[in-house]
Short mmCIF file of C-alpha atoms in Angstrom, two decimals:
data_model
loop_
_atom_site.label_atom_id
_atom_site.label_comp_id
_atom_site.label_asym_id
_atom_site.label_seq_id
_atom_site.Cartn_x
_atom_site.Cartn_y
_atom_site.Cartn_z
CA MET N 1 41.41 115.22 13.22
CA SER N 2 39.78 115.94 10.24
CA LEU N 3 39.30 119.39 8.81
CA LYS N 4 35.18 119.19 9.95
CA GLY N 5 36.35 118.03 13.10
CA PHE N 6 38.97 120.90 13.21
CA GLN N 7 36.24 123.26 12.13
CA LYS N 8 34.08 122.20 15.15
CA ALA N 9 36.82 122.54 17.63
CA ALA N 10 37.50 126.11 16.62
CA THR N 11 33.68 126.90 16.77
CA ARG N 12 33.59 125.79 20.58
CA ALA N 13 37.08 126.85 21.41
CA PRO N 14 35.23 130.38 22.94
CA GLN N 15 33.02 128.22 24.91
CA VAL N 16 35.23 125.83 26.01
CA PHE N 17 37.35 129.45 27.85
CA LYS N 18 34.14 130.37 29.51
CA ALA N 19 33.44 127.05 30.62
CA ARG N 20 36.80 126.71 31.93
CA PHE N 21 36.98 129.73 33.65
CA ASN N 22 33.13 129.95 34.84
CA LEU N 23 32.26 132.45 32.71
CA GLY N 24 28.58 133.56 31.65
CA GLU N 25 25.95 130.46 31.82
CA ASN N 26 27.05 127.21 31.67
CA THR N 27 24.95 123.73 32.05
CA LYS N 28 26.23 121.59 35.17
CA ASP N 29 24.15 118.35 36.34
CA ALA N 30 25.02 117.23 39.94
CA VAL N 31 23.89 113.89 39.43
CA TYR N 32 26.42 113.61 36.27
CA ILE N 33 29.05 115.23 37.67
CA ASP N 34 29.28 112.90 40.68
CA ALA N 35 28.89 109.98 38.42
CA GLU N 36 31.67 111.26 35.44
CA ARG N 37 34.02 111.85 39.03
CA ARG N 38 33.42 108.18 39.99
CA PHE N 39 34.16 106.87 36.67
CA GLN N 40 37.27 109.00 36.33
CA GLU N 41 38.40 106.78 39.45
CA LEU N 42 37.32 103.60 37.93
CA GLU N 43 39.58 104.52 34.70
CA THR N 44 42.57 105.48 36.73
CA GLU N 45 42.61 102.17 39.14
CA THR N 46 41.81 99.91 36.62
CA LYS N 47 44.59 101.20 34.44
CA LYS N 48 46.79 100.79 37.42
CA LEU N 49 45.42 97.11 38.26
CA HIS N 50 46.44 96.42 34.75
CA ASP N 51 50.07 97.81 35.03
CA GLU N 52 50.74 96.56 38.27
CA SER N 53 49.51 92.67 37.59
CA LYS N 54 51.94 93.06 34.54
CA LYS N 55 54.77 93.83 36.86
CA TYR N 56 54.20 91.01 38.84
CA PHE N 57 54.28 88.42 35.78
CA GLU N 58 57.24 90.21 34.46
CA ALA N 59 59.28 90.19 38.18
CA ILE N 60 58.37 86.71 38.67
CA ASN N 61 59.92 85.68 35.28
CA GLY N 62 62.96 88.23 35.33
CA MET N 63 63.81 86.80 39.19
CA LEU N 64 64.18 83.52 37.68
CA ASN N 65 66.37 84.73 34.80
CA HIS N 66 68.25 86.65 37.38
CA GLN N 67 69.42 83.67 39.08
CA ILE N 68 70.18 81.81 36.01
CA GLU N 69 72.39 84.72 34.88
CA PHE N 70 73.92 84.72 38.18
CA SER N 71 75.09 81.01 38.41
CA LYS N 72 76.48 81.70 34.86
CA ALA N 73 78.80 84.59 36.17
CA ILE N 74 79.73 82.62 39.19
CA GLN N 75 80.68 79.55 37.27
CA GLU N 76 82.93 81.56 34.65
CA ILE N 77 84.69 82.86 37.41
CA TYR N 78 85.51 79.26 38.66
CA MET N 79 86.48 78.34 35.27
CA PRO N 80 90.15 78.85 34.47
CA ILE N 81 91.40 80.93 31.15
CA SER N 82 92.90 77.87 29.69
CA GLY N 83 96.02 77.80 27.67
CA ARG N 84 96.77 81.77 28.92
CA VAL N 85 100.57 82.08 30.32
CA SER N 86 98.80 84.32 33.23
CA ASP N 87 96.37 82.14 34.81
CA PRO N 88 98.11 80.22 37.40
CA ASP N 89 95.43 77.19 37.09
CA SER N 90 96.28 76.73 33.13
CA SER N 91 97.84 73.43 33.84
CA ARG N 92 94.62 71.89 35.51
CA PRO N 93 91.64 70.96 33.82
CA GLU N 94 89.41 73.16 36.03
CA GLY N 95 90.01 75.58 38.43
CA ASN N 96 87.36 74.77 40.89
CA PRO N 97 85.29 71.85 40.05
CA GLU N 98 83.51 71.33 42.76
CA GLY N 99 82.13 75.19 42.44
CA ILE N 100 81.45 74.64 38.81
CA ARG N 101 79.30 71.76 39.51
CA ALA N 102 77.31 73.72 41.93
CA CYS N 103 76.52 76.33 39.48
CA GLU N 104 75.31 73.69 36.53
CA GLU N 105 73.07 71.99 39.64
CA TYR N 106 71.48 74.97 40.42
CA GLU N 107 70.99 76.65 36.87
CA SER N 108 69.03 73.10 36.18
CA ILE N 109 66.97 73.62 39.35
CA VAL N 110 66.07 77.13 38.68
CA ARG N 111 65.24 76.05 35.11
CA GLU N 112 62.99 73.17 36.62
CA LEU N 113 61.81 76.11 38.23
CA GLN N 114 60.76 78.28 35.22
CA ALA N 115 59.10 75.21 33.51
CA THR N 116 57.05 74.42 36.66
CA LEU N 117 55.89 78.08 37.44
CA ALA N 118 55.03 78.43 33.23
CA PRO N 119 51.43 77.31 33.51
CA GLU N 120 50.90 79.59 36.87
CA LEU N 121 52.22 82.58 35.41
CA GLU N 122 50.53 82.06 31.82
CA MET N 123 47.06 81.84 34.04
CA ILE N 124 48.15 85.15 35.58
CA GLU N 125 48.15 86.72 32.13
CA GLN N 126 45.19 84.89 31.17
CA ARG N 127 42.79 85.47 34.12
CA VAL N 128 44.01 89.11 35.69
CA ILE N 129 46.19 90.67 32.64
CA ALA N 130 43.84 90.30 29.80
CA PRO N 131 40.47 90.63 31.59
CA ALA N 132 41.86 94.41 32.87
CA ASP N 133 42.97 94.99 29.44
CA GLU N 134 39.26 93.89 28.26
CA LEU N 135 37.88 96.08 30.82
CA LEU N 136 40.23 99.01 29.86
CA THR N 137 38.90 98.53 26.28
CA VAL N 138 35.23 98.89 27.54
CA ILE N 139 36.04 102.12 29.76
CA LYS N 140 37.75 103.56 26.37
CA ALA N 141 34.63 103.09 24.71
CA VAL N 142 32.63 104.77 27.80
CA ARG N 143 35.22 107.67 27.75
CA LYS N 144 34.07 108.61 23.88
CA THR N 145 30.83 108.64 24.81
CA THR N 146 31.26 111.18 27.82
CA VAL N 147 33.64 113.46 25.67
CA LYS N 148 30.62 113.38 22.95
CA ARG N 149 28.33 114.50 26.10
CA GLN N 150 30.68 117.32 26.56
CA HIS N 151 30.73 118.42 23.30
CA LYS N 152 26.70 118.45 23.30
CA GLN N 153 27.15 120.62 26.25
CA LEU N 154 29.33 123.10 24.73
CA ASP N 155 27.01 123.23 21.59
CA TYR N 156 23.57 123.84 23.90
CA ASP N 157 25.36 126.21 25.87
CA ARG N 158 26.87 128.21 22.83
CA HIS N 159 23.51 128.09 21.06
CA ARG N 160 21.45 129.10 24.21
CA THR N 161 23.45 132.08 24.53
CA THR N 162 23.22 133.12 20.82
CA TYR N 163 19.26 133.21 21.24
CA LYS N 164 19.27 134.55 24.30
CA LYS N 165 21.16 137.96 22.91
CA LEU N 166 19.22 138.03 20.22
CA GLN N 167 16.19 137.60 22.11
CA ASP N 168 17.20 140.41 24.57
CA LYS N 169 17.81 142.56 21.81
CA LYS N 170 15.13 145.73 22.00
CA GLU N 171 15.07 146.55 18.32
CA LYS N 172 15.10 143.80 15.61
CA SER N 173 15.71 144.15 12.19
CA LEU N 174 14.73 141.52 9.62
CA LYS N 175 18.02 140.10 9.57
CA ASP N 176 17.93 139.68 13.25
CA GLU N 177 14.45 137.64 13.00
CA LYS N 178 15.85 135.42 10.20
CA ALA N 179 18.91 134.74 12.71
CA MET N 180 16.72 134.50 16.02
CA TYR N 181 14.39 131.89 13.90
CA LYS N 182 17.81 130.08 13.15
CA ALA N 183 19.17 130.38 16.27
CA GLU N 184 15.96 128.96 17.92
CA SER N 185 15.68 125.84 15.47
CA GLU N 186 19.57 125.16 16.77
CA VAL N 187 18.61 125.36 20.37
CA GLU N 188 16.10 122.83 20.03
CA GLN N 189 18.39 120.29 18.00
CA ALA N 190 21.31 121.05 20.74
CA THR N 191 18.82 120.28 23.74
CA GLN N 192 17.57 117.13 22.07
CA GLU N 193 20.98 115.85 21.24
CA PHE N 194 22.42 116.72 24.90
CA ASN N 195 20.03 115.70 26.71
CA TYR N 196 20.16 111.87 24.87
CA PHE N 197 23.91 111.64 25.95
CA ASN N 198 23.35 113.28 29.33
CA ASP N 199 20.49 111.01 30.14
CA LEU N 200 21.93 108.16 28.76
CA LEU N 201 25.09 108.39 30.84
CA LYS N 202 23.58 109.16 33.87
CA ASP N 203 21.20 105.99 33.45
CA GLU N 204 24.24 103.49 32.56
CA LEU N 205 26.99 104.57 34.34
CA PRO N 206 25.82 103.12 37.82
CA LYS N 207 25.33 99.94 36.41
CA LEU N 208 28.57 99.82 34.79
CA PHE N 209 29.75 100.53 38.61
CA THR N 210 27.88 97.82 39.56
CA LEU N 211 29.26 95.32 37.15
CA GLU N 212 32.66 96.74 37.36
CA ARG N 213 32.50 95.43 41.60
CA GLU N 214 31.23 92.01 40.12
CA PHE N 215 33.89 91.94 37.75
CA ILE N 216 36.70 92.59 39.85
CA ARG N 217 35.58 90.29 42.81
CA PRO N 218 36.77 87.08 40.97
CA LEU N 219 39.45 88.65 39.16
CA PHE N 220 41.00 89.56 42.87
CA GLN N 221 40.76 86.08 44.23
CA SER N 222 41.96 84.56 41.11
CA PHE N 223 45.30 86.35 41.52
CA TYR N 224 45.63 85.64 45.49
CA TYR N 225 45.00 81.89 44.96
CA MET N 226 47.75 81.70 42.11
CA GLN N 227 50.32 84.11 44.05
CA LEU N 228 50.14 81.70 46.82
CA ASN N 229 50.98 78.78 44.26
CA VAL N 230 53.64 80.59 43.13
CA PHE N 231 55.36 81.17 46.51
CA TYR N 232 54.72 78.16 47.50
CA THR N 233 56.09 76.19 44.89
CA LEU N 234 59.17 78.66 45.04
CA HIS N 235 59.64 77.82 49.03
CA GLU N 236 59.28 74.14 48.79
CA ARG N 237 61.76 73.67 45.75
CA MET N 238 64.33 75.91 47.44
CA GLN N 239 63.85 74.42 50.77
CA ASN N 240 64.63 71.05 49.13
CA ILE N 241 68.01 71.73 47.19
CA ASP N 242 70.79 69.60 48.39
CA ILE N 243 74.09 70.80 47.00
CA GLY N 244 76.82 69.26 48.86
CA TYR N 245 78.85 72.18 47.84
CA PHE N 246 77.02 74.34 50.52
CA ASP N 247 77.08 73.98 54.32
CA LEU N 248 74.16 74.88 55.88
CA SER N 249 74.73 73.75 59.03
CA GLN N 250 76.06 76.81 60.46
CA GLU N 251 75.01 80.54 60.31
CA ILE N 252 75.54 82.63 57.38
CA GLU N 253 78.42 84.74 58.96
CA ALA N 254 80.01 81.76 60.13
CA ALA N 255 80.24 79.57 57.07
CA PHE N 256 81.23 82.65 54.77
CA GLY N 257 84.29 83.71 57.35
CA LYS N 258 84.98 79.67 57.06
CA GLN N 259 85.23 79.81 53.49
CA ARG N 260 86.97 82.76 52.88
CA GLY N 261 89.67 82.03 55.40
CA ASP N 262 93.17 84.44 54.96
CA ILE N 263 91.64 85.61 51.53
CA GLN N 264 91.22 89.20 52.23
CA GLU N 265 94.69 89.41 54.12
CA GLN N 266 96.10 87.92 51.01
CA VAL N 267 94.56 90.15 48.49
CA GLU N 268 95.41 93.40 50.43
CA ALA N 269 98.89 92.23 50.79
CA LEU N 270 99.28 92.83 47.18
CA SER N 271 100.57 96.12 45.93
CA ILE N 272 98.73 96.72 43.45
CA THR N 273 95.39 96.70 45.14
CA HIS N 274 96.97 99.99 47.13
CA PHE N 275 96.88 101.94 43.94
CA LYS N 276 98.15 105.72 44.50
CA THR N 277 96.60 108.33 42.22
CA ALA N 278 99.77 110.98 43.06
CA GLY N 279 102.90 109.77 41.90
CA GLY N 280 106.39 111.13 43.26
CA LYS N 281 108.18 114.23 42.20
CA LYS N 282 109.62 114.20 38.60
CA PRO N 283 113.64 115.24 38.17
CA THR N 284 114.34 118.55 36.60
CA ARG N 285 114.69 118.22 33.12
CA PHE N 286 118.02 119.95 33.21
CA GLY N 287 120.81 118.67 35.24
CA GLY N 288 121.58 122.15 36.47
CA GLY N 289 119.74 124.17 39.17
CA GLY N 290 116.68 125.66 39.10
CA LYS N 291 118.22 128.81 37.29
CA LEU N 292 119.38 126.80 34.35
CA ALA N 293 115.74 125.10 34.34
CA ILE N 294 113.78 128.13 33.86
CA GLU N 295 116.16 129.85 31.35
CA GLY N 296 114.68 129.71 27.82
CA ARG N 297 110.97 129.66 28.87
CA SER N 298 108.45 132.29 28.50
CA PRO N 299 107.39 134.42 31.29
CA SER N 300 103.83 132.82 30.82
CA ALA N 301 105.24 129.33 31.25
CA VAL N 302 107.25 130.95 34.51
CA SER N 303 104.28 132.03 36.21
CA ARG N 304 101.65 129.23 35.22
CA ARG N 305 104.90 127.00 37.29
CA LYS N 306 104.60 129.57 40.03
CA SER N 307 100.87 129.40 40.34
CA ASN N 308 101.00 125.29 40.29
CA GLU N 309 103.78 125.57 43.10
CA SER N 310 101.84 127.74 45.14
CA LEU N 311 98.66 125.77 44.98
CA SER N 312 100.43 122.85 45.73
CA SER N 313 102.70 124.63 48.80
CA PRO N 314 101.07 124.95 52.25
CA PRO N 315 100.04 128.77 52.84
CA PRO N 316 102.62 131.17 54.48
CA PRO N 317 103.03 131.65 58.35
CA TYR N 318 101.47 134.26 59.88
CA SER N 319 103.61 137.76 59.88
CA SER N 320 103.08 141.00 61.60
CA SER N 321 103.76 142.79 58.64
CA ILE N 322 101.02 141.41 56.28
CA ALA N 323 98.71 142.21 59.67
CA SER N 324 99.57 145.62 60.35
CA HIS N 325 99.20 145.88 56.22
CA LEU N 326 95.65 144.74 56.41
CA ASN N 327 94.65 146.76 59.29
CA GLY N 328 95.92 149.77 57.09
CA SER N 329 93.74 148.55 54.45
CA SER N 330 90.60 147.87 56.33
CA SER N 331 90.81 151.56 57.98
CA SER N 332 91.29 152.91 54.44
CA SER N 333 88.27 150.80 53.66
CA MET N 334 86.21 152.24 56.52
CA ALA N 335 87.10 155.85 56.02
CA ARG N 336 85.85 155.47 52.39
CA ALA N 337 82.66 153.92 54.10
CA ASN N 338 82.59 157.04 56.40
CA SER N 339 82.68 159.30 53.63
CA THR N 340 80.26 157.87 51.43
CA GLY N 341 77.89 157.57 54.68
CA SER N 342 78.22 161.45 55.18
CA SER N 343 77.66 161.87 51.68
CA TRP N 344 74.34 160.14 51.90
CA GLY N 345 73.43 161.91 55.16
CA ALA N 346 73.74 165.42 53.60
CA ALA N 347 71.39 164.62 50.74
CA ALA N 348 68.83 163.03 52.94
CA LYS N 349 68.92 166.42 55.32
CA ALA N 350 68.80 168.26 52.10
CA LYS N 351 65.39 166.52 51.06
CA GLY N 352 63.94 167.61 54.13
CA ALA N 353 61.52 165.86 56.92
CA ALA N 354 60.66 162.56 56.43
CA PRO N 355 56.50 162.12 55.55
CA PRO N 356 54.34 160.59 58.79
CA PRO N 357 53.60 157.12 58.87
CA PRO N 358 50.12 156.17 57.40
CA LYS N 359 46.94 156.13 60.15
CA PRO N 360 46.43 152.69 61.48
CA LYS N 361 43.45 150.89 59.70
CA PRO N 362 40.73 150.78 61.57
CA SER N 363 39.63 147.55 63.50
CA ARG N 364 36.91 145.45 62.47
CA LEU N 365 33.43 146.15 63.77
CA GLY N 366 31.29 143.87 64.84
CA GLY N 367 31.22 140.03 66.16
CA VAL N 368 32.38 137.13 64.15
CA PRO N 369 30.25 136.70 61.16
CA THR N 370 27.74 133.48 61.05
CA ASN N 371 27.50 130.88 58.33
CA PRO N 372 24.35 131.30 55.99
CA THR N 373 21.87 128.76 56.22
CA ALA N 374 19.78 126.96 53.78
CA THR N 375 16.72 124.67 54.07
CA ALA N 376 16.35 121.40 52.38
CA LEU N 377 14.23 120.77 49.61
CA TYR N 378 14.45 117.46 49.27
CA ASP N 379 15.91 114.31 50.79
CA TYR N 380 19.33 113.70 49.68
CA GLU N 381 21.33 110.43 50.11
CA ALA N 382 25.14 110.59 50.07
CA GLN N 383 26.33 108.82 46.83
CA ALA N 384 30.41 108.93 47.52
CA GLU N 385 32.28 109.77 50.29
CA GLY N 386 32.16 112.97 51.80
CA ASP N 387 28.89 113.68 50.65
CA LEU N 388 26.39 114.93 53.15
CA SER N 389 23.15 113.22 53.84
CA PHE N 390 19.90 115.57 54.71
CA ASN N 391 16.11 115.20 54.80
CA THR N 392 13.66 117.54 53.48
CA GLY N 393 13.43 120.54 55.82
CA ASP N 394 16.47 120.04 57.66
CA ILE N 395 18.54 123.40 58.19
CA ILE N 396 22.10 123.12 57.03
CA ASP N 397 24.97 125.64 57.86
CA VAL N 398 26.42 126.70 54.69
CA THR N 399 30.29 126.97 54.54
CA VAL N 400 30.83 127.30 51.07
CA LYS N 401 28.46 128.44 48.62
CA GLY N 402 29.24 128.07 44.90
CA ALA N 403 28.67 130.58 42.48
CA THR N 404 25.10 129.36 41.49
CA GLU N 405 22.71 126.70 42.58
CA ASN N 406 23.87 124.06 40.01
CA GLU N 407 27.31 123.41 41.85
CA TRP N 408 28.31 121.62 44.60
CA TRP N 409 28.45 123.69 47.63
CA SER N 410 29.73 122.38 51.50
CA GLY N 411 27.88 122.67 55.16
CA ARG N 412 27.42 121.11 58.13
CA LEU N 413 24.17 119.33 60.05
CA ARG N 414 24.42 117.63 63.20
CA GLY N 415 28.31 117.79 63.18
CA ARG N 416 29.14 116.42 60.10
CA GLU N 417 30.36 118.32 57.01
CA GLY N 418 30.29 117.25 53.51
CA GLN N 419 29.18 118.41 50.09
CA PHE N 420 25.83 118.20 48.65
CA PRO N 421 24.17 119.71 45.25
CA GLY N 422 23.10 123.38 45.73
CA ASN N 423 20.04 122.93 43.66
CA TYR N 424 18.70 120.84 46.75
CA VAL N 425 18.28 123.40 49.03
CA GLN N 426 17.21 126.80 49.28
CA LEU N 427 18.89 129.73 51.20
CA ASN N 428 17.25 131.41 53.89
#
């Protein structure tokens, strides 16, 4: 941000605060507010369209790459570690020649699929991702215009408030007259600039929405047909794979059990597969009894050993002496609690009687309040989902009334509820 832009932002800061918390007079155009809301939805959904189509493009490429890497990993497992004494198959040229051959054939099929699908994926990038990116560029330019309009509205409200304060001043000095003349010229200029951007956006945003619908329709159709081509090519090529290493005549579970055989039992028979984290007891360091082993150690080391042995050993059995000791301690604690309670009771009595409770709140008088009504001054046609349409002269039950008439109100008419501009009606 330049120095001039920073100065303007600092000048507008008080008006921004007032507009955010709805303090003072703030200009509100119901038609523009609705158009700006629709534009924000368009901006969000276009960004989502761009991101999701790009993720789809990357997912197809990633799936094929993962298939190739999976085949390479299986092939490395099948290959023996040649020249190693620990490898039982080092004397053989190959550990599993059939499996290695199947991996190589599978990898060649997937690479062929990559080459076949490359034009389709490039079309997705050219006909879906790139146009969505261009639409985002247009939306960013329009967003700059909406920000400019917002700044002009802040300037308009700020100059108008300053001019009104000077105008309402009863006794004006010569300095006030000069300031009032300057404020009047600033209000005229701010009004012209604000009306220009406000009218421009109200006139051209609906046209942008219409063009956006025409832009999205072929985009979606192209994506649908290219997606069909991708899945059809994948299905046809994978369906016609004929690798002799795989037995496709049986069910998946049956074929897996046949190939596995008794490998699982042989693996479980190996002692290294049953690794235990807790080893056996270590022999004492000294050949004598426990007393000799403990001698020469510091008291802290002995206490640490005893604490470790107590943690590893089970708890002692129940003893009546322990129970009697616990009962004695509990009785003494109860006696202390009673003594404490009696002291609190004596302190409460010394303060006197407790004050009386407050009087109950009076019940609400009258019947159920009714909503105010308003008479429609103009016809209004719903412009978005959730709006309430009405004709001139209709009586509307107002359920939520805004602070001013330049806001959106909520009401009910002929069993339907929705929002409508407050400056289209007059309260009865």
